[in-house]
Amino acid sequence: MTRPLFEELTGEHARADEWSGPHGFALGGMMQANAASLAEEYFVAANELVDAIKDKRIADYRIGNAALFLYRHSCELVLKAAMPDAKRVHDLIALTDRFVAMVKERYGQDVPAWIVRRMKELAAIDPGSTAFRYGAYGTPIDAADQPIEFEAYVSLSHLQAAMLALNTALVSAVDEIKMAGGDRP
């Protein structure tokens, strides 16, 4: 009970590959996380939770908010990877608007409407990244942008497919932006 959670990384922690032991996390140093790598971690974690539900390893109602939070946060971080000056912004509408404006200004391109729409859906129910963490939901919107006042339902398979499409599109756009700036994705 007295062993610290965080220890100095030493040769004792070395392993042949990601599947051999010892299992643990390396933080900082050469493993310094950035917005893009964190976005990927959150996205993968969300998919693992959804897969655990599909595989009947856990009940959907036990981890729904966690999965939604991880998906939402991954979207936020992908946008921040494209706009490092937006680190302290958590408002998805503001981030999306900045992203749309940046893409238009720098590249003369329009962000596809479905991406903006999906971000608007996430922002409606969780505008400031607190809803899925604390249960203080915003008002979700339906296909006609009308508020869903009482209860909303999220189809697990649709959520996973929609988030995969959104993540793929956003990561691809951010990679192109970084490459245009001379960075490797």
Short mmCIF file of N, CA and C in Angstrom, two decimals:
data_model
loop_
_atom_site.label_atom_id
_atom_site.label_comp_id
_atom_site.label_asym_id
_atom_site.label_seq_id
_atom_site.Cartn_x
_atom_site.Cartn_y
_atom_site.Cartn_z
N MET A 1 0.81 -1.21 0.00
CA MET A 1 0.00 0.00 0.00
C MET A 1 0.85 1.27 0.00
N THR A 2 2.14 1.14 0.21
CA THR A 2 2.98 2.33 0.26
C THR A 2 3.79 2.55 -1.01
N ARG A 3 3.75 1.60 -1.93
CA ARG A 3 4.50 1.76 -3.18
C ARG A 3 3.87 2.88 -4.00
N PRO A 4 4.66 3.86 -4.44
CA PRO A 4 4.11 4.96 -5.24
C PRO A 4 3.56 4.46 -6.57
N LEU A 5 2.56 5.15 -7.09
CA LEU A 5 2.01 4.82 -8.40
C LEU A 5 3.00 5.14 -9.52
N PHE A 6 3.73 6.22 -9.37
CA PHE A 6 4.66 6.69 -10.39
C PHE A 6 6.08 6.43 -9.91
N GLU A 7 6.84 5.72 -10.74
CA GLU A 7 8.23 5.38 -10.42
C GLU A 7 9.12 5.88 -11.55
N GLU A 8 10.40 6.04 -11.25
CA GLU A 8 11.32 6.40 -12.31
C GLU A 8 11.44 5.23 -13.28
N LEU A 9 11.41 5.51 -14.58
CA LEU A 9 11.54 4.49 -15.60
C LEU A 9 12.99 4.00 -15.60
N THR A 10 13.16 2.67 -15.50
CA THR A 10 14.50 2.08 -15.49
C THR A 10 14.54 0.91 -16.46
N GLY A 11 15.69 0.29 -16.56
CA GLY A 11 15.86 -0.88 -17.40
C GLY A 11 14.99 -2.06 -16.97
N GLU A 12 14.55 -2.07 -15.71
CA GLU A 12 13.67 -3.14 -15.23
C GLU A 12 12.32 -3.14 -15.94
N HIS A 13 11.98 -2.02 -16.53
CA HIS A 13 10.69 -1.88 -17.20
C HIS A 13 10.75 -2.22 -18.69
N ALA A 14 11.95 -2.53 -19.18
CA ALA A 14 12.13 -2.83 -20.61
C ALA A 14 11.41 -4.14 -20.97
N ARG A 15 10.97 -4.21 -22.22
CA ARG A 15 10.31 -5.42 -22.70
C ARG A 15 10.58 -5.58 -24.18
N ALA A 16 10.39 -6.79 -24.65
CA ALA A 16 10.70 -7.12 -26.05
C ALA A 16 9.72 -6.48 -27.03
N ASP A 17 8.44 -6.42 -26.64
CA ASP A 17 7.41 -5.85 -27.50
C ASP A 17 6.23 -5.42 -26.63
N GLU A 18 5.20 -4.88 -27.27
CA GLU A 18 4.07 -4.34 -26.50
C GLU A 18 3.24 -5.40 -25.81
N TRP A 19 3.42 -6.67 -26.16
CA TRP A 19 2.61 -7.74 -25.58
C TRP A 19 3.32 -8.45 -24.43
N SER A 20 4.63 -8.32 -24.35
CA SER A 20 5.35 -8.97 -23.26
C SER A 20 5.36 -8.06 -22.04
N GLY A 21 5.75 -8.57 -20.92
CA GLY A 21 5.74 -7.79 -19.69
C GLY A 21 7.10 -7.21 -19.39
N PRO A 22 7.17 -6.37 -18.41
CA PRO A 22 6.07 -5.99 -17.53
C PRO A 22 5.14 -4.99 -18.22
N HIS A 23 3.86 -5.05 -17.89
CA HIS A 23 2.89 -4.13 -18.47
C HIS A 23 2.79 -2.88 -17.62
N GLY A 24 2.77 -1.74 -18.27
CA GLY A 24 2.66 -0.46 -17.59
C GLY A 24 2.71 0.65 -18.61
N PHE A 25 2.74 1.87 -18.11
CA PHE A 25 2.73 3.05 -18.98
C PHE A 25 4.01 3.85 -18.78
N ALA A 26 4.59 4.31 -19.86
CA ALA A 26 5.72 5.24 -19.80
C ALA A 26 5.16 6.63 -20.07
N LEU A 27 5.42 7.55 -19.18
CA LEU A 27 4.90 8.91 -19.31
C LEU A 27 6.07 9.89 -19.36
N GLY A 28 5.94 10.93 -20.19
CA GLY A 28 6.97 11.95 -20.28
C GLY A 28 8.15 11.48 -21.10
N GLY A 29 9.25 12.21 -21.03
CA GLY A 29 10.46 11.85 -21.76
C GLY A 29 10.18 11.65 -23.23
N MET A 30 10.66 10.53 -23.76
CA MET A 30 10.45 10.20 -25.17
C MET A 30 9.00 9.84 -25.45
N MET A 31 8.22 9.55 -24.42
CA MET A 31 6.82 9.16 -24.58
C MET A 31 5.88 10.33 -24.29
N GLN A 32 6.38 11.56 -24.46
CA GLN A 32 5.57 12.74 -24.19
C GLN A 32 4.35 12.74 -25.11
N ALA A 33 3.20 12.78 -24.52
CA ALA A 33 1.96 12.78 -25.29
C ALA A 33 1.71 14.15 -25.92
N ASN A 34 1.02 14.14 -27.06
CA ASN A 34 0.57 15.38 -27.67
C ASN A 34 -0.92 15.23 -27.97
N ALA A 35 -1.55 16.28 -28.45
CA ALA A 35 -3.00 16.23 -28.67
C ALA A 35 -3.39 15.10 -29.61
N ALA A 36 -2.62 14.88 -30.66
CA ALA A 36 -2.97 13.84 -31.63
C ALA A 36 -2.84 12.44 -31.03
N SER A 37 -1.76 12.20 -30.29
CA SER A 37 -1.59 10.86 -29.70
C SER A 37 -2.60 10.62 -28.60
N LEU A 38 -2.93 11.65 -27.83
CA LEU A 38 -3.96 11.51 -26.80
C LEU A 38 -5.33 11.26 -27.43
N ALA A 39 -5.61 11.95 -28.52
CA ALA A 39 -6.89 11.75 -29.21
C ALA A 39 -7.02 10.29 -29.63
N GLU A 40 -5.93 9.73 -30.15
CA GLU A 40 -5.96 8.33 -30.57
C GLU A 40 -6.18 7.41 -29.38
N GLU A 41 -5.53 7.69 -28.25
CA GLU A 41 -5.72 6.86 -27.06
C GLU A 41 -7.18 6.88 -26.60
N TYR A 42 -7.77 8.07 -26.55
CA TYR A 42 -9.17 8.18 -26.12
C TYR A 42 -10.10 7.46 -27.10
N PHE A 43 -9.82 7.59 -28.39
CA PHE A 43 -10.66 6.94 -29.39
C PHE A 43 -10.57 5.42 -29.27
N VAL A 44 -9.37 4.89 -29.14
CA VAL A 44 -9.18 3.45 -28.99
C VAL A 44 -9.87 2.95 -27.72
N ALA A 45 -9.73 3.71 -26.63
CA ALA A 45 -10.37 3.32 -25.37
C ALA A 45 -11.90 3.28 -25.51
N ALA A 46 -12.46 4.28 -26.19
CA ALA A 46 -13.90 4.30 -26.41
C ALA A 46 -14.34 3.08 -27.19
N ASN A 47 -13.61 2.76 -28.25
CA ASN A 47 -13.95 1.58 -29.05
C ASN A 47 -13.84 0.30 -28.24
N GLU A 48 -12.86 0.22 -27.37
CA GLU A 48 -12.71 -0.97 -26.52
C GLU A 48 -13.91 -1.11 -25.58
N LEU A 49 -14.39 0.00 -25.04
CA LEU A 49 -15.58 -0.06 -24.19
C LEU A 49 -16.80 -0.51 -24.97
N VAL A 50 -16.97 0.04 -26.16
CA VAL A 50 -18.11 -0.35 -27.00
C VAL A 50 -18.00 -1.83 -27.38
N ASP A 51 -16.80 -2.26 -27.70
CA ASP A 51 -16.61 -3.68 -28.03
C ASP A 51 -16.90 -4.57 -26.82
N ALA A 52 -16.56 -4.11 -25.62
CA ALA A 52 -16.85 -4.88 -24.41
C ALA A 52 -18.36 -5.04 -24.23
N ILE A 53 -19.12 -4.02 -24.57
CA ILE A 53 -20.59 -4.12 -24.51
C ILE A 53 -21.08 -5.11 -25.56
N LYS A 54 -20.60 -4.96 -26.79
CA LYS A 54 -21.01 -5.85 -27.87
C LYS A 54 -20.67 -7.31 -27.55
N ASP A 55 -19.53 -7.53 -26.89
CA ASP A 55 -19.10 -8.88 -26.54
C ASP A 55 -19.76 -9.39 -25.26
N LYS A 56 -20.66 -8.57 -24.71
CA LYS A 56 -21.40 -8.93 -23.49
C LYS A 56 -20.49 -9.17 -22.29
N ARG A 57 -19.39 -8.40 -22.23
CA ARG A 57 -18.50 -8.47 -21.07
C ARG A 57 -18.91 -7.47 -20.01
N ILE A 58 -19.72 -6.49 -20.40
CA ILE A 58 -20.22 -5.49 -19.46
C ILE A 58 -21.53 -4.94 -20.00
N ALA A 59 -22.41 -4.55 -19.10
CA ALA A 59 -23.71 -4.01 -19.50
C ALA A 59 -23.55 -2.58 -20.03
N ASP A 60 -24.33 -2.26 -21.06
CA ASP A 60 -24.22 -0.95 -21.71
C ASP A 60 -24.44 0.21 -20.74
N TYR A 61 -25.40 0.08 -19.83
CA TYR A 61 -25.71 1.20 -18.94
C TYR A 61 -24.60 1.48 -17.93
N ARG A 62 -23.66 0.54 -17.76
CA ARG A 62 -22.61 0.72 -16.77
C ARG A 62 -21.48 1.60 -17.27
N ILE A 63 -21.31 1.72 -18.59
CA ILE A 63 -20.16 2.49 -19.11
C ILE A 63 -20.53 3.44 -20.25
N GLY A 64 -21.82 3.71 -20.42
CA GLY A 64 -22.25 4.58 -21.51
C GLY A 64 -21.63 5.96 -21.47
N ASN A 65 -21.66 6.60 -20.31
CA ASN A 65 -21.08 7.95 -20.20
C ASN A 65 -19.58 7.93 -20.43
N ALA A 66 -18.93 6.89 -19.95
CA ALA A 66 -17.48 6.80 -20.15
C ALA A 66 -17.14 6.70 -21.64
N ALA A 67 -17.87 5.85 -22.36
CA ALA A 67 -17.63 5.71 -23.80
C ALA A 67 -17.92 7.01 -24.53
N LEU A 68 -19.03 7.66 -24.21
CA LEU A 68 -19.37 8.94 -24.85
C LEU A 68 -18.33 10.01 -24.53
N PHE A 69 -17.88 10.05 -23.28
CA PHE A 69 -16.84 11.03 -22.91
C PHE A 69 -15.57 10.79 -23.73
N LEU A 70 -15.15 9.54 -23.82
CA LEU A 70 -13.91 9.24 -24.55
C LEU A 70 -14.02 9.61 -26.03
N TYR A 71 -15.16 9.32 -26.66
CA TYR A 71 -15.35 9.71 -28.06
C TYR A 71 -15.35 11.23 -28.19
N ARG A 72 -16.10 11.91 -27.33
CA ARG A 72 -16.20 13.37 -27.41
C ARG A 72 -14.83 14.01 -27.20
N HIS A 73 -14.10 13.51 -26.21
CA HIS A 73 -12.79 14.09 -25.90
C HIS A 73 -11.79 13.82 -27.03
N SER A 74 -11.89 12.66 -27.66
CA SER A 74 -10.99 12.40 -28.79
C SER A 74 -11.25 13.40 -29.91
N CYS A 75 -12.51 13.72 -30.18
CA CYS A 75 -12.84 14.72 -31.21
C CYS A 75 -12.25 16.08 -30.85
N GLU A 76 -12.42 16.46 -29.60
CA GLU A 76 -11.87 17.74 -29.13
C GLU A 76 -10.35 17.78 -29.34
N LEU A 77 -9.68 16.72 -28.98
CA LEU A 77 -8.22 16.69 -29.09
C LEU A 77 -7.74 16.65 -30.53
N VAL A 78 -8.48 16.00 -31.41
CA VAL A 78 -8.09 16.00 -32.82
C VAL A 78 -8.14 17.43 -33.36
N LEU A 79 -9.20 18.16 -33.03
CA LEU A 79 -9.28 19.56 -33.48
C LEU A 79 -8.14 20.38 -32.90
N LYS A 80 -7.81 20.14 -31.65
CA LYS A 80 -6.72 20.87 -31.00
C LYS A 80 -5.36 20.52 -31.62
N ALA A 81 -5.23 19.31 -32.15
CA ALA A 81 -3.98 18.93 -32.82
C ALA A 81 -3.76 19.79 -34.07
N ALA A 82 -4.85 20.20 -34.70
CA ALA A 82 -4.75 21.06 -35.88
C ALA A 82 -4.54 22.52 -35.50
N MET A 83 -4.94 22.86 -34.28
CA MET A 83 -4.88 24.26 -33.83
C MET A 83 -4.26 24.32 -32.43
N PRO A 84 -2.95 24.21 -32.34
CA PRO A 84 -2.30 24.18 -31.03
C PRO A 84 -2.59 25.39 -30.15
N ASP A 85 -2.99 26.48 -30.75
CA ASP A 85 -3.31 27.70 -29.98
C ASP A 85 -4.67 27.59 -29.27
N ALA A 86 -5.37 26.49 -29.46
CA ALA A 86 -6.71 26.32 -28.87
C ALA A 86 -6.69 25.36 -27.67
N LYS A 87 -5.55 25.18 -27.04
CA LYS A 87 -5.41 24.21 -25.96
C LYS A 87 -6.42 24.38 -24.84
N ARG A 88 -6.74 25.60 -24.47
CA ARG A 88 -7.60 25.83 -23.31
C ARG A 88 -9.09 25.91 -23.66
N VAL A 89 -9.42 25.76 -24.93
CA VAL A 89 -10.81 25.83 -25.36
C VAL A 89 -11.42 24.43 -25.27
N HIS A 90 -12.56 24.32 -24.59
CA HIS A 90 -13.25 23.03 -24.48
C HIS A 90 -14.61 23.04 -25.19
N ASP A 91 -15.04 24.19 -25.62
CA ASP A 91 -16.32 24.36 -26.29
C ASP A 91 -16.22 23.80 -27.71
N LEU A 92 -16.96 22.72 -27.99
CA LEU A 92 -16.86 22.09 -29.31
C LEU A 92 -17.35 22.98 -30.44
N ILE A 93 -18.34 23.80 -30.18
CA ILE A 93 -18.81 24.72 -31.23
C ILE A 93 -17.71 25.72 -31.56
N ALA A 94 -17.10 26.29 -30.54
CA ALA A 94 -16.02 27.26 -30.77
C ALA A 94 -14.85 26.59 -31.48
N LEU A 95 -14.47 25.39 -31.05
CA LEU A 95 -13.37 24.67 -31.71
C LEU A 95 -13.70 24.35 -33.15
N THR A 96 -14.92 23.88 -33.38
CA THR A 96 -15.34 23.54 -34.74
C THR A 96 -15.36 24.78 -35.62
N ASP A 97 -15.91 25.87 -35.11
CA ASP A 97 -15.94 27.13 -35.88
C ASP A 97 -14.52 27.59 -36.22
N ARG A 98 -13.61 27.50 -35.26
CA ARG A 98 -12.22 27.90 -35.51
C ARG A 98 -11.58 26.99 -36.55
N PHE A 99 -11.87 25.70 -36.46
CA PHE A 99 -11.33 24.73 -37.41
C PHE A 99 -11.84 25.01 -38.82
N VAL A 100 -13.15 25.23 -38.93
CA VAL A 100 -13.76 25.53 -40.23
C VAL A 100 -13.14 26.80 -40.82
N ALA A 101 -13.00 27.84 -40.01
CA ALA A 101 -12.42 29.09 -40.48
C ALA A 101 -10.96 28.91 -40.90
N MET A 102 -10.20 28.15 -40.12
CA MET A 102 -8.79 27.92 -40.45
C MET A 102 -8.66 27.15 -41.76
N VAL A 103 -9.45 26.11 -41.94
CA VAL A 103 -9.38 25.32 -43.17
C VAL A 103 -9.75 26.19 -44.38
N LYS A 104 -10.76 27.02 -44.23
CA LYS A 104 -11.18 27.91 -45.32
C LYS A 104 -10.09 28.94 -45.64
N GLU A 105 -9.56 29.55 -44.58
CA GLU A 105 -8.56 30.61 -44.76
C GLU A 105 -7.26 30.07 -45.34
N ARG A 106 -6.75 29.00 -44.77
CA ARG A 106 -5.44 28.49 -45.18
C ARG A 106 -5.48 27.68 -46.47
N TYR A 107 -6.57 26.91 -46.67
CA TYR A 107 -6.58 25.96 -47.77
C TYR A 107 -7.67 26.20 -48.79
N GLY A 108 -8.54 27.19 -48.53
CA GLY A 108 -9.61 27.49 -49.45
C GLY A 108 -10.61 26.35 -49.59
N GLN A 109 -10.69 25.51 -48.57
CA GLN A 109 -11.58 24.35 -48.60
C GLN A 109 -12.69 24.51 -47.56
N ASP A 110 -13.81 23.87 -47.83
CA ASP A 110 -14.89 23.82 -46.86
C ASP A 110 -14.84 22.49 -46.12
N VAL A 111 -14.99 22.54 -44.81
CA VAL A 111 -15.11 21.31 -44.03
C VAL A 111 -16.47 20.71 -44.38
N PRO A 112 -16.52 19.42 -44.70
CA PRO A 112 -17.81 18.81 -45.06
C PRO A 112 -18.88 19.06 -44.00
N ALA A 113 -20.08 19.34 -44.48
CA ALA A 113 -21.19 19.69 -43.59
C ALA A 113 -21.49 18.58 -42.58
N TRP A 114 -21.31 17.32 -42.97
CA TRP A 114 -21.62 16.23 -42.04
C TRP A 114 -20.68 16.25 -40.83
N ILE A 115 -19.44 16.69 -41.02
CA ILE A 115 -18.50 16.78 -39.90
C ILE A 115 -18.95 17.87 -38.94
N VAL A 116 -19.29 19.02 -39.49
CA VAL A 116 -19.77 20.13 -38.66
C VAL A 116 -21.04 19.72 -37.92
N ARG A 117 -21.93 19.02 -38.62
CA ARG A 117 -23.18 18.56 -38.02
C ARG A 117 -22.93 17.60 -36.85
N ARG A 118 -22.02 16.66 -37.05
CA ARG A 118 -21.71 15.68 -36.00
C ARG A 118 -21.11 16.38 -34.78
N MET A 119 -20.24 17.34 -35.03
CA MET A 119 -19.65 18.09 -33.92
C MET A 119 -20.72 18.90 -33.20
N LYS A 120 -21.68 19.43 -33.96
CA LYS A 120 -22.79 20.18 -33.37
C LYS A 120 -23.64 19.28 -32.47
N GLU A 121 -23.85 18.04 -32.90
CA GLU A 121 -24.60 17.08 -32.08
C GLU A 121 -23.89 16.83 -30.75
N LEU A 122 -22.58 16.59 -30.82
CA LEU A 122 -21.82 16.36 -29.59
C LEU A 122 -21.81 17.59 -28.71
N ALA A 123 -21.70 18.75 -29.33
CA ALA A 123 -21.67 20.00 -28.56
C ALA A 123 -23.00 20.29 -27.89
N ALA A 124 -24.09 19.91 -28.52
CA ALA A 124 -25.41 20.19 -27.93
C ALA A 124 -25.59 19.48 -26.60
N ILE A 125 -25.16 18.24 -26.52
CA ILE A 125 -25.36 17.49 -25.28
C ILE A 125 -24.20 17.69 -24.30
N ASP A 126 -23.02 18.03 -24.82
CA ASP A 126 -21.85 18.23 -23.95
C ASP A 126 -21.01 19.40 -24.46
N PRO A 127 -21.51 20.62 -24.27
CA PRO A 127 -20.84 21.77 -24.84
C PRO A 127 -19.45 22.05 -24.27
N GLY A 128 -19.25 21.83 -22.99
CA GLY A 128 -17.99 22.22 -22.37
C GLY A 128 -17.20 21.07 -21.76
N SER A 129 -17.44 19.86 -22.19
CA SER A 129 -16.72 18.67 -21.72
C SER A 129 -17.01 18.33 -20.27
N THR A 130 -18.25 18.55 -19.83
CA THR A 130 -18.61 18.19 -18.46
C THR A 130 -19.77 17.20 -18.39
N ALA A 131 -20.58 17.10 -19.41
CA ALA A 131 -21.80 16.29 -19.36
C ALA A 131 -21.53 14.82 -19.08
N PHE A 132 -20.63 14.23 -19.83
CA PHE A 132 -20.39 12.80 -19.67
C PHE A 132 -19.50 12.51 -18.46
N ARG A 133 -18.85 13.54 -17.94
CA ARG A 133 -18.05 13.35 -16.72
C ARG A 133 -18.90 13.50 -15.47
N TYR A 134 -19.85 14.44 -15.48
CA TYR A 134 -20.60 14.74 -14.26
C TYR A 134 -22.10 14.52 -14.38
N GLY A 135 -22.59 14.13 -15.55
CA GLY A 135 -24.02 13.89 -15.73
C GLY A 135 -24.84 15.15 -15.88
N ALA A 136 -24.20 16.27 -16.15
CA ALA A 136 -24.89 17.55 -16.34
C ALA A 136 -25.07 17.78 -17.83
N TYR A 137 -25.98 17.02 -18.44
CA TYR A 137 -26.15 17.04 -19.89
C TYR A 137 -26.74 18.35 -20.40
N GLY A 138 -26.30 18.71 -21.60
CA GLY A 138 -26.96 19.77 -22.33
C GLY A 138 -28.21 19.15 -22.97
N THR A 139 -28.81 19.87 -23.88
CA THR A 139 -30.00 19.37 -24.55
C THR A 139 -29.61 18.78 -25.89
N PRO A 140 -29.78 17.46 -26.05
CA PRO A 140 -29.45 16.87 -27.35
C PRO A 140 -30.40 17.36 -28.43
N ILE A 141 -29.95 17.26 -29.67
CA ILE A 141 -30.77 17.70 -30.80
C ILE A 141 -31.04 16.53 -31.73
N ASP A 142 -32.18 16.62 -32.43
CA ASP A 142 -32.54 15.57 -33.38
C ASP A 142 -32.05 15.96 -34.78
N ALA A 143 -32.46 15.20 -35.77
CA ALA A 143 -32.00 15.42 -37.15
C ALA A 143 -32.39 16.78 -37.70
N ALA A 144 -33.45 17.38 -37.15
CA ALA A 144 -33.90 18.70 -37.61
C ALA A 144 -33.39 19.81 -36.69
N ASP A 145 -32.39 19.52 -35.89
CA ASP A 145 -31.82 20.47 -34.92
C ASP A 145 -32.82 20.90 -33.85
N GLN A 146 -33.84 20.09 -33.64
CA GLN A 146 -34.82 20.37 -32.60
C GLN A 146 -34.37 19.70 -31.30
N PRO A 147 -34.61 20.35 -30.18
CA PRO A 147 -34.19 19.76 -28.90
C PRO A 147 -34.96 18.49 -28.57
N ILE A 148 -34.26 17.55 -28.00
CA ILE A 148 -34.88 16.34 -27.45
C ILE A 148 -34.98 16.63 -25.95
N GLU A 149 -36.18 16.94 -25.51
CA GLU A 149 -36.35 17.50 -24.17
C GLU A 149 -36.27 16.51 -23.02
N PHE A 150 -36.71 15.26 -23.21
CA PHE A 150 -36.79 14.38 -22.06
C PHE A 150 -35.65 13.35 -22.03
N GLU A 151 -35.74 12.34 -22.86
CA GLU A 151 -34.71 11.32 -22.90
C GLU A 151 -34.25 11.10 -24.33
N ALA A 152 -32.98 10.85 -24.47
CA ALA A 152 -32.42 10.55 -25.79
C ALA A 152 -31.81 9.16 -25.75
N TYR A 153 -31.80 8.50 -26.89
CA TYR A 153 -31.26 7.15 -27.02
C TYR A 153 -30.07 7.20 -27.97
N VAL A 154 -29.04 6.43 -27.67
CA VAL A 154 -27.86 6.33 -28.52
C VAL A 154 -27.71 4.87 -28.94
N SER A 155 -27.83 4.60 -30.23
CA SER A 155 -27.61 3.25 -30.75
C SER A 155 -26.11 2.97 -30.72
N LEU A 156 -25.73 1.87 -30.08
CA LEU A 156 -24.33 1.53 -29.91
C LEU A 156 -23.62 1.33 -31.25
N SER A 157 -24.21 0.56 -32.14
CA SER A 157 -23.56 0.30 -33.42
C SER A 157 -23.48 1.57 -34.26
N HIS A 158 -24.53 2.40 -34.22
CA HIS A 158 -24.50 3.66 -34.96
C HIS A 158 -23.46 4.61 -34.37
N LEU A 159 -23.39 4.68 -33.04
CA LEU A 159 -22.40 5.53 -32.38
C LEU A 159 -20.99 5.13 -32.82
N GLN A 160 -20.68 3.86 -32.75
CA GLN A 160 -19.33 3.42 -33.09
C GLN A 160 -19.01 3.70 -34.56
N ALA A 161 -19.95 3.42 -35.44
CA ALA A 161 -19.72 3.67 -36.87
C ALA A 161 -19.57 5.17 -37.15
N ALA A 162 -20.42 5.98 -36.54
CA ALA A 162 -20.37 7.43 -36.74
C ALA A 162 -19.06 8.01 -36.21
N MET A 163 -18.63 7.54 -35.05
CA MET A 163 -17.39 8.06 -34.46
C MET A 163 -16.18 7.59 -35.25
N LEU A 164 -16.23 6.39 -35.80
CA LEU A 164 -15.14 5.92 -36.65
C LEU A 164 -15.03 6.79 -37.90
N ALA A 165 -16.15 7.08 -38.53
CA ALA A 165 -16.14 7.94 -39.72
C ALA A 165 -15.64 9.34 -39.39
N LEU A 166 -16.12 9.90 -38.27
CA LEU A 166 -15.70 11.24 -37.86
C LEU A 166 -14.22 11.26 -37.54
N ASN A 167 -13.77 10.29 -36.76
CA ASN A 167 -12.35 10.23 -36.39
C ASN A 167 -11.47 10.09 -37.63
N THR A 168 -11.85 9.23 -38.54
CA THR A 168 -11.08 9.02 -39.77
C THR A 168 -10.98 10.31 -40.56
N ALA A 169 -12.08 11.00 -40.71
CA ALA A 169 -12.09 12.26 -41.48
C ALA A 169 -11.26 13.33 -40.79
N LEU A 170 -11.43 13.48 -39.47
CA LEU A 170 -10.69 14.53 -38.76
C LEU A 170 -9.20 14.24 -38.72
N VAL A 171 -8.83 13.00 -38.44
CA VAL A 171 -7.41 12.65 -38.38
C VAL A 171 -6.77 12.85 -39.75
N SER A 172 -7.47 12.46 -40.80
CA SER A 172 -6.95 12.65 -42.14
C SER A 172 -6.75 14.14 -42.45
N ALA A 173 -7.72 14.96 -42.07
CA ALA A 173 -7.61 16.40 -42.31
C ALA A 173 -6.44 16.99 -41.52
N VAL A 174 -6.30 16.58 -40.27
CA VAL A 174 -5.21 17.11 -39.45
C VAL A 174 -3.86 16.66 -40.01
N ASP A 175 -3.77 15.41 -40.46
CA ASP A 175 -2.52 14.94 -41.07
C ASP A 175 -2.16 15.77 -42.29
N GLU A 176 -3.16 16.08 -43.13
CA GLU A 176 -2.91 16.90 -44.31
C GLU A 176 -2.47 18.30 -43.92
N ILE A 177 -3.07 18.86 -42.89
CA ILE A 177 -2.71 20.20 -42.41
C ILE A 177 -1.27 20.19 -41.92
N LYS A 178 -0.91 19.19 -41.14
CA LYS A 178 0.45 19.10 -40.62
C LYS A 178 1.47 18.92 -41.75
N MET A 179 1.14 18.07 -42.73
CA MET A 179 2.06 17.84 -43.85
C MET A 179 2.22 19.11 -44.67
N ALA A 180 1.15 19.87 -44.85
CA ALA A 180 1.23 21.14 -45.59
C ALA A 180 2.13 22.13 -44.86
N GLY A 181 2.18 21.99 -43.54
CA GLY A 181 3.05 22.86 -42.74
C GLY A 181 4.46 22.34 -42.61
N GLY A 182 4.75 21.21 -43.25
CA GLY A 182 6.10 20.66 -43.21
C GLY A 182 6.33 19.65 -42.09
N ASP A 183 5.28 19.37 -41.31
CA ASP A 183 5.42 18.39 -40.22
C ASP A 183 5.03 17.02 -40.73
N ARG A 184 5.59 16.01 -40.09
CA ARG A 184 5.13 14.64 -40.35
C ARG A 184 3.96 14.36 -39.44
N PRO A 185 2.93 13.69 -39.92
CA PRO A 185 1.77 13.39 -39.06
C PRO A 185 2.14 12.43 -37.94
#
